[in-house]
GROMACS .gro file of C-alpha atoms in nm:
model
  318
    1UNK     CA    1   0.460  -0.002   0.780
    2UNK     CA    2   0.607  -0.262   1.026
    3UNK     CA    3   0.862  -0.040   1.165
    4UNK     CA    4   0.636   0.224   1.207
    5UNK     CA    5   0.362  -0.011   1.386
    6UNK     CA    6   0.610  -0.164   1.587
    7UNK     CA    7   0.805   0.156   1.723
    8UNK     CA    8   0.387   0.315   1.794
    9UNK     CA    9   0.308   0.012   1.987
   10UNK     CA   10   0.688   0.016   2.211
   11UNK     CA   11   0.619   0.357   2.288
   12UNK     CA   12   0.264   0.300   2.396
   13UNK     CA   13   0.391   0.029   2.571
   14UNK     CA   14   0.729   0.177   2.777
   15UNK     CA   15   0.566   0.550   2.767
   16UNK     CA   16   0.908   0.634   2.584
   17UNK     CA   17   0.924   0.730   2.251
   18UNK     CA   18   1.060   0.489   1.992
   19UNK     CA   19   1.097   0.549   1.625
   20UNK     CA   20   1.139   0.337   1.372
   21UNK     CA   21   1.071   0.408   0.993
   22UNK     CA   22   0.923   0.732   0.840
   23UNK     CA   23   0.579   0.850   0.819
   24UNK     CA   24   0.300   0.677   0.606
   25UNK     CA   25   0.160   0.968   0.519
   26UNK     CA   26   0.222   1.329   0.513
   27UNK     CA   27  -0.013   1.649   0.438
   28UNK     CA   28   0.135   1.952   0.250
   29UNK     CA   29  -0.006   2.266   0.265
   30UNK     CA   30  -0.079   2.399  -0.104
   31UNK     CA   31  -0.199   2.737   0.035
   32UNK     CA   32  -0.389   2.936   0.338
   33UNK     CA   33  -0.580   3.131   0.097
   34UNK     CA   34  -0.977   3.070   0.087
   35UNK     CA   35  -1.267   3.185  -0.138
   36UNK     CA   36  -1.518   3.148   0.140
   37UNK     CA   37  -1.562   3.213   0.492
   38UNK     CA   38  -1.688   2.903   0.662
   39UNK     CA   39  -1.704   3.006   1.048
   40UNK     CA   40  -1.493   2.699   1.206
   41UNK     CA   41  -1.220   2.767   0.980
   42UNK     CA   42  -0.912   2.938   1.004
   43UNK     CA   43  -0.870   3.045   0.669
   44UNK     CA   44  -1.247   3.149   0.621
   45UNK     CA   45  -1.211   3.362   0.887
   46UNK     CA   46  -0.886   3.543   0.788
   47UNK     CA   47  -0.768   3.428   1.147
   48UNK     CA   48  -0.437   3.333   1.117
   49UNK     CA   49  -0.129   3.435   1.349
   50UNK     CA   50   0.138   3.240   1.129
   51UNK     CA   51   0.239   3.360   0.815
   52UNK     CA   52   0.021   3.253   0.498
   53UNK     CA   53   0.092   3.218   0.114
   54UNK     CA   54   0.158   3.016  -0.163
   55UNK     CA   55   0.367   2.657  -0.189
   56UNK     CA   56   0.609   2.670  -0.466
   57UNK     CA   57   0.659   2.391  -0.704
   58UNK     CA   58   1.022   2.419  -0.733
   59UNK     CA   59   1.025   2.346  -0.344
   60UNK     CA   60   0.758   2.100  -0.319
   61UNK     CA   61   0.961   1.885  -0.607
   62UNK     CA   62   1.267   1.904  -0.326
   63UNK     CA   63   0.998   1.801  -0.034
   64UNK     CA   64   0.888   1.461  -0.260
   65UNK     CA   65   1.197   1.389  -0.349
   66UNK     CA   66   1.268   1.288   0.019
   67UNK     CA   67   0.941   1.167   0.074
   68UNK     CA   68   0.861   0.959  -0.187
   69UNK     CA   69   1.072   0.645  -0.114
   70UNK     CA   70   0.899   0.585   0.222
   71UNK     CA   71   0.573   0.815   0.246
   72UNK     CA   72   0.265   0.584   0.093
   73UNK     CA   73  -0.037   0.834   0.086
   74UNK     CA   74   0.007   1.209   0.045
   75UNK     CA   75  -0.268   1.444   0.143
   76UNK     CA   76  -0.287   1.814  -0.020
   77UNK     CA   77  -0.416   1.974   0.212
   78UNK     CA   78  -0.425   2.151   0.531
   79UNK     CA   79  -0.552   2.465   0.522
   80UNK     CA   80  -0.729   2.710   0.248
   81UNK     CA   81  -0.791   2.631  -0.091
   82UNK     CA   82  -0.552   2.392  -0.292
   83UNK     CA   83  -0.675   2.465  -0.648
   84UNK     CA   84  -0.591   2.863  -0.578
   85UNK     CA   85  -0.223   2.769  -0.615
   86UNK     CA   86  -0.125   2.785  -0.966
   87UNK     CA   87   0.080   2.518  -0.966
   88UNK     CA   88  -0.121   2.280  -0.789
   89UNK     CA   89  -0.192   2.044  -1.108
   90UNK     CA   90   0.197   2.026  -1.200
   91UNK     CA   91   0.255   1.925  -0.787
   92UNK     CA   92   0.011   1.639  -0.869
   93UNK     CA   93   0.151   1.513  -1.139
   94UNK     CA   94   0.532   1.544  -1.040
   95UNK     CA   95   0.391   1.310  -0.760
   96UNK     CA   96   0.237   1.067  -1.005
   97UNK     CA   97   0.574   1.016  -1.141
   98UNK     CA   98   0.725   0.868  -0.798
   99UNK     CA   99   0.363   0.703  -0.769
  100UNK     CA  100   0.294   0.795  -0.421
  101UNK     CA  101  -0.052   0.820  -0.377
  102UNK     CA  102  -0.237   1.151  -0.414
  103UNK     CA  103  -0.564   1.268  -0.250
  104UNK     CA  104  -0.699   1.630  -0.192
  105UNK     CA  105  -0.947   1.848  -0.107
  106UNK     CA  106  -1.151   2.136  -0.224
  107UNK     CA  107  -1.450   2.339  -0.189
  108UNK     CA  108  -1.495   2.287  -0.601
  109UNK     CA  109  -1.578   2.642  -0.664
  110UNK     CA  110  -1.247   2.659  -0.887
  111UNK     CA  111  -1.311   2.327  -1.121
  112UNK     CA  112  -1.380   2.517  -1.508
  113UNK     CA  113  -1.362   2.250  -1.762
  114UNK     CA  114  -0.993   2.275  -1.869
  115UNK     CA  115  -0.895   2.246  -1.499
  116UNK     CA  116  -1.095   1.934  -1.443
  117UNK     CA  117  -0.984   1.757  -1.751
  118UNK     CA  118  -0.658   1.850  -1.637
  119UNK     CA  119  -0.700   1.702  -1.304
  120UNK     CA  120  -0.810   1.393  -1.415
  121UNK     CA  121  -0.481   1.364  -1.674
  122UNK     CA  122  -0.275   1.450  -1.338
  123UNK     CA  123  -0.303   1.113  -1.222
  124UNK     CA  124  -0.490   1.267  -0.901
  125UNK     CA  125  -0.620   0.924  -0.709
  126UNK     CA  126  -0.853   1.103  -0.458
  127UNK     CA  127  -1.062   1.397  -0.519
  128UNK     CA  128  -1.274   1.538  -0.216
  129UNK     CA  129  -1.558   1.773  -0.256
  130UNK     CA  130  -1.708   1.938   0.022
  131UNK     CA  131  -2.121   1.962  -0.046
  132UNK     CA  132  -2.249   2.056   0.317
  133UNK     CA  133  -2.613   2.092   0.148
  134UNK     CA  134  -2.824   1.993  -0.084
  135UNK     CA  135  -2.999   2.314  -0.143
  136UNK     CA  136  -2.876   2.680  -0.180
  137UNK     CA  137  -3.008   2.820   0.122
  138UNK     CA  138  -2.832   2.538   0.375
  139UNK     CA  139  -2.570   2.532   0.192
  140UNK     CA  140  -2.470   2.864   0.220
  141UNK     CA  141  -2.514   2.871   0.581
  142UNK     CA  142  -2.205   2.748   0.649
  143UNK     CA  143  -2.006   2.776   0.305
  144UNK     CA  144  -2.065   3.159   0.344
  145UNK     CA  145  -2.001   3.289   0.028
  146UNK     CA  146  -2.036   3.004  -0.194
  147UNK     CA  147  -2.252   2.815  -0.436
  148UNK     CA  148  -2.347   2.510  -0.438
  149UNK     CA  149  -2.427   2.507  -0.822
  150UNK     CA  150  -2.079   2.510  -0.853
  151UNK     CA  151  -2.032   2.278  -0.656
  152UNK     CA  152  -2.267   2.078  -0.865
  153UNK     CA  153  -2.123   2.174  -1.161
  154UNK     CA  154  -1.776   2.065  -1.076
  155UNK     CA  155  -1.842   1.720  -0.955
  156UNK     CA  156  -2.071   1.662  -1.266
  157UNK     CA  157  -1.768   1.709  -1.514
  158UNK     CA  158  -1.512   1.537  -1.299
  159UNK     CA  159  -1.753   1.234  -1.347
  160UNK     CA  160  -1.768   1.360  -1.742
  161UNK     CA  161  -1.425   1.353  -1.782
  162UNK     CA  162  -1.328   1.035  -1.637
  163UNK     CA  163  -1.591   0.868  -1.845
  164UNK     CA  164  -1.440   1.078  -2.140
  165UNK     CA  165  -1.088   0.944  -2.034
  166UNK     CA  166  -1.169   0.657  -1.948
  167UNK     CA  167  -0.998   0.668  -1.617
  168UNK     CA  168  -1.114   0.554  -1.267
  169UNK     CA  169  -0.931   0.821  -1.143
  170UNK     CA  170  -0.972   1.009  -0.895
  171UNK     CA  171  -1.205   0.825  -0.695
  172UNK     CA  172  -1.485   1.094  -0.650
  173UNK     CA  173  -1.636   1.169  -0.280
  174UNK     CA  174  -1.851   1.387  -0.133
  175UNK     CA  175  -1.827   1.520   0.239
  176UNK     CA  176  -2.090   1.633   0.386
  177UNK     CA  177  -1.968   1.851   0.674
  178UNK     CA  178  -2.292   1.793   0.948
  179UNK     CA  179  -2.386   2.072   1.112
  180UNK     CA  180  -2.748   2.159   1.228
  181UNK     CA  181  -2.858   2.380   0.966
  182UNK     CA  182  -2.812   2.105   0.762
  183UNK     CA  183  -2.842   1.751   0.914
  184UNK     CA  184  -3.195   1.762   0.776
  185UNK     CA  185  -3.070   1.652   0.467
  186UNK     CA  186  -2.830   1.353   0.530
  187UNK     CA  187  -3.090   1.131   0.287
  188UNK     CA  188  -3.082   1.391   0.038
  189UNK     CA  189  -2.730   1.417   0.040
  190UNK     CA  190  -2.694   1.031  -0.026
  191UNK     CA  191  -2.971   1.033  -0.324
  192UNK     CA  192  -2.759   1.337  -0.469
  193UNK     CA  193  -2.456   1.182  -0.514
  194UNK     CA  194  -2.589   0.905  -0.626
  195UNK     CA  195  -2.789   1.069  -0.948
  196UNK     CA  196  -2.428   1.245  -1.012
  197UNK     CA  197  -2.246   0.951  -0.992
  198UNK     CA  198  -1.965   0.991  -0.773
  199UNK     CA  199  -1.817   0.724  -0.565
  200UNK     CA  200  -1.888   0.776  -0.205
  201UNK     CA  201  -2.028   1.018   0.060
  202UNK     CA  202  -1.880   1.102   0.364
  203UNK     CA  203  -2.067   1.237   0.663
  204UNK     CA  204  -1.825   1.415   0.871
  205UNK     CA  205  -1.830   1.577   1.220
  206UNK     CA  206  -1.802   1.925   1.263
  207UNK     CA  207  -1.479   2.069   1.491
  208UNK     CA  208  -1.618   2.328   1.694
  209UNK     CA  209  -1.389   2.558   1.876
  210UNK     CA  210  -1.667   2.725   2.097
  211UNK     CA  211  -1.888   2.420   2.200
  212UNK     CA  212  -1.859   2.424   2.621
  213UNK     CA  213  -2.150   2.598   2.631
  214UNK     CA  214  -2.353   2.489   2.341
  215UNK     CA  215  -2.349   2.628   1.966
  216UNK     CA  216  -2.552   2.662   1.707
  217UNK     CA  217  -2.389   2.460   1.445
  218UNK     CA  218  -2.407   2.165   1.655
  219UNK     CA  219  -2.584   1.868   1.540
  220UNK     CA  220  -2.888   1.776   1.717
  221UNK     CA  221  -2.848   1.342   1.651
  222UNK     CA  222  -2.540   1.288   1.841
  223UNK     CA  223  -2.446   1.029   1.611
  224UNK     CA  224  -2.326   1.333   1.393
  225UNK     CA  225  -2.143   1.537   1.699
  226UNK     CA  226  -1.807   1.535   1.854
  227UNK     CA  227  -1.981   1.685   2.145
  228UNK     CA  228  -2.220   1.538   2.470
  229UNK     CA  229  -2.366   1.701   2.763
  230UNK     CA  230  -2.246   1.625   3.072
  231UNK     CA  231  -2.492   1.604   3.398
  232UNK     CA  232  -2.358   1.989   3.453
  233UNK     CA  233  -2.467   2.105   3.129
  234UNK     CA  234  -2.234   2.149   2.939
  235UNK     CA  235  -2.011   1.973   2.711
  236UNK     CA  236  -1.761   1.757   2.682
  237UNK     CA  237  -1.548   1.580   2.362
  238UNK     CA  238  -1.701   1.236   2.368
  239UNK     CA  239  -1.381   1.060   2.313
  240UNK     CA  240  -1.166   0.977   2.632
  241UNK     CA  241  -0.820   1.183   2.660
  242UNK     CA  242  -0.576   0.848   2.609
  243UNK     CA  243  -0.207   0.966   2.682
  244UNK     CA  244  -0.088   0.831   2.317
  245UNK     CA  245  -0.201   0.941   1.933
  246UNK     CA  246  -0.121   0.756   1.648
  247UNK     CA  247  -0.059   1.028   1.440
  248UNK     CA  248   0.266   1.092   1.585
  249UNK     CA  249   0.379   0.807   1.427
  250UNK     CA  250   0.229   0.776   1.092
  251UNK     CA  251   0.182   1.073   0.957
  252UNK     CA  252   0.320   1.432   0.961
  253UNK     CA  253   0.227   1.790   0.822
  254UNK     CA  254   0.395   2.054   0.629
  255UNK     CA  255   0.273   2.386   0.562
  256UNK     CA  256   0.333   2.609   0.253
  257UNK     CA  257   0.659   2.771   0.382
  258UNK     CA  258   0.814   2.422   0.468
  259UNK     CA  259   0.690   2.401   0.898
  260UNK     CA  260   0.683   2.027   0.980
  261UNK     CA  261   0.346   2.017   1.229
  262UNK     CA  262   0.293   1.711   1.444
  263UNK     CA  263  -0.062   1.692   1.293
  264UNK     CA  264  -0.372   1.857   1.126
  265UNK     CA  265  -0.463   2.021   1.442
  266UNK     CA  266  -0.201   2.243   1.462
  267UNK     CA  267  -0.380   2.470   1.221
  268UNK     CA  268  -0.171   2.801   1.359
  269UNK     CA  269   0.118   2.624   1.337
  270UNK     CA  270   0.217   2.685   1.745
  271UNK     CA  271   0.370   2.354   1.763
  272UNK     CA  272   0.622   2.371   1.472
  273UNK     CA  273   0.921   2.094   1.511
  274UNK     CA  274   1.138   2.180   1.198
  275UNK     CA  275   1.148   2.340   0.852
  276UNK     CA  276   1.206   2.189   0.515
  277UNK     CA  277   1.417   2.509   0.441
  278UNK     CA  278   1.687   2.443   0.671
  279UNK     CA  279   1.721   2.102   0.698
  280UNK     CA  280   1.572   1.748   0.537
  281UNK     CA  281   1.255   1.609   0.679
  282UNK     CA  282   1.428   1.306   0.809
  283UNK     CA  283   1.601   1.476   1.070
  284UNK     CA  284   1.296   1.668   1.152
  285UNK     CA  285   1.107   1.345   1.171
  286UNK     CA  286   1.390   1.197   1.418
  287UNK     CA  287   1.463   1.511   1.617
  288UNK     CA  288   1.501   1.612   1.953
  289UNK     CA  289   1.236   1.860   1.910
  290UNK     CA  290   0.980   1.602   1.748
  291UNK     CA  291   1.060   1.350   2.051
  292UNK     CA  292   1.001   1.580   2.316
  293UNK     CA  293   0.626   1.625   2.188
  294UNK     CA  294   0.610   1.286   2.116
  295UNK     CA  295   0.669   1.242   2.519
  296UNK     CA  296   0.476   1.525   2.659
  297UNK     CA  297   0.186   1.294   2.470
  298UNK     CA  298   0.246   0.950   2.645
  299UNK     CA  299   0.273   1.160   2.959
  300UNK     CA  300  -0.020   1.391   2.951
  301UNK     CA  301  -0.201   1.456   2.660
  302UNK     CA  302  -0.503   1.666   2.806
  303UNK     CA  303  -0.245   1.905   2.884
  304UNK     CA  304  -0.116   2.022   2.493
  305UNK     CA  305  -0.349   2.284   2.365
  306UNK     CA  306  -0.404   2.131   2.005
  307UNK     CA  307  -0.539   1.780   2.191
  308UNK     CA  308  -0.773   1.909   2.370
  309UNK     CA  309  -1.038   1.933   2.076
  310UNK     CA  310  -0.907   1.611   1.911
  311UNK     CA  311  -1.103   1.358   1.839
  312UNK     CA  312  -1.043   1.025   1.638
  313UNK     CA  313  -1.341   0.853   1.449
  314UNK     CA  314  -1.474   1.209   1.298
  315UNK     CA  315  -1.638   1.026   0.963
  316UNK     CA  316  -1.897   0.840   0.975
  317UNK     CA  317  -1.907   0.621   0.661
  318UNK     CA  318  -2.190   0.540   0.430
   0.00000   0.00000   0.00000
């Protein structure tokens, strides 16, 4: 953690990138593939350029393996569905076993009872569950295709089976994506996970590709946008466009077929730097490729495609 702060802080400091350590935390892709078709997302909307499938376990083993002597905090995640994989529960648990810690995410429409008894035996250590409503109607307005008794459902058992397990793990939150359909039911949101008992709501802003000119998804208190209008009209990211990123530094991404991403914005994979297929992530993480977008970031930020809808700060806690 040192080396990394120190060689994010040089570079911020020289406008040169330095590079010490390895990432804190990486994000593996368990697969594009989606149930629903939420309209912000990539893999709700079938959108993809890059190629999409399934990771395989035999290959993620060889991606921890390198990871798991440095790497503190591993997300699965990036895009689609994790619990669609097959072999997402064994990835988990292989993981346990170098005891890096685990956290995903999931729309819980997949959670039967054998499955969540299973994930809490994996040794899982964050669980997220995307809720987005508190009724059927709003829910559905932006988890097109889902339901949210389900949803329900699933979290209700996780919190079942920990109690029948007597585990603490995972620790159980709800995100509530807020869009406007639904931001009329932030306090609702808060008294329903309460009565289910899980262990913390998230309220998270919305990424909208097509906001210059307004949208309808966008939250009407601005405490729950990315997004302001500007004395022209339209709008604007509220965040300033700094010529540095942390993320560059502490963290890294790898999709399903082994692409090493610079960071979870890169959702079409544009700005691959490496693959795990060909080489080992160290030299990826170390590469000439990796410090060239490292420097076109200290030198102009505003002008890389996948920054310019960035923001940092997108939860907002309670």
């Amino acid at each position: 953690m040192f080396k990394v702060l120190t060689g994010y802080f040089l570079s911020r400091l020289i406008k040169r990138p330095i590079v010490f350590g390895h990432p804190l935390s990486v994000s593996i892709e368990p697969t594009t593939s989606c149930n629903l078709r939420c309209p912000e997302c990539p893999s709700g909307l079938r959108s993809f350029t890059r190629q999409t499938g399934m990771l395989e376990e035999n290959f993620f083993k060889n991606i921890a393996d390198q990871l798991y002597r440095n790497t503190l905090y591993l997300v699965f995640y990036f895009q689609g569905e994790p619990f669609l994989n097959p072999q997402f529960i064994d990835m988990i648990k292989y993981s346990s076993t170098k005891k890096i810690y685990t956290a995903t995410s999931t729309n819980a429409h997949y959670l039967d009872d054998d499955t969540e008894r299973k994930t809490v035996e994996s040794g899982l250590d964050r669980l997220i569950i995307s809720i987005d409503g508190t009724t059927q109607e709003t829910y559905q307005q932006y988890r097109i295709g889902g339901s949210l008794n389900k949803v329900l459902t699933g979290a209700k058992n996780i919190v079942t089976w920990k109690k029948k397990l007597n585990s603490t793990r995972p620790y159980l939150v709800f995100q509530f994506l807020v869009v406007h359909p639904n931001e009329h039911q932030i306090e609702d949101a808060k008294q329903l996970a309460k009565e289910i008992g899980v262990d913390k709501i998230v309220f998270k802003t919305a990424q909208i590709m097509d906001y210059q000119n307004g949208n309808a998804l966008m939250p009407q208190n601005e405490k729950y946008s990315r997004y302001k209008k500007n004395i022209n009209g339209e709008y604007k990211i509220k965040n300033r466009m700094l010529n540095h990123c942390w993320r560059l530094w502490h963290s890294s991404v790898i999709t399903w077929d082994g692409n090493a991403l610079p960071c979870c914005f890169d959702k079409d994979a544009k700005h691959t730097l490496g693959n795990l297929k060909e080489t080992t992530f160290s030299s990826i993480w170390k590469s000439e490729r990796y410090t060239i977008f490292r420097q076109s970031v200290l030198k102009s930020r505003k002008e890389i495609d996948i920054c310019t809808n960035c923001t940092e700060g997108t939860k907002v806690w309670s």
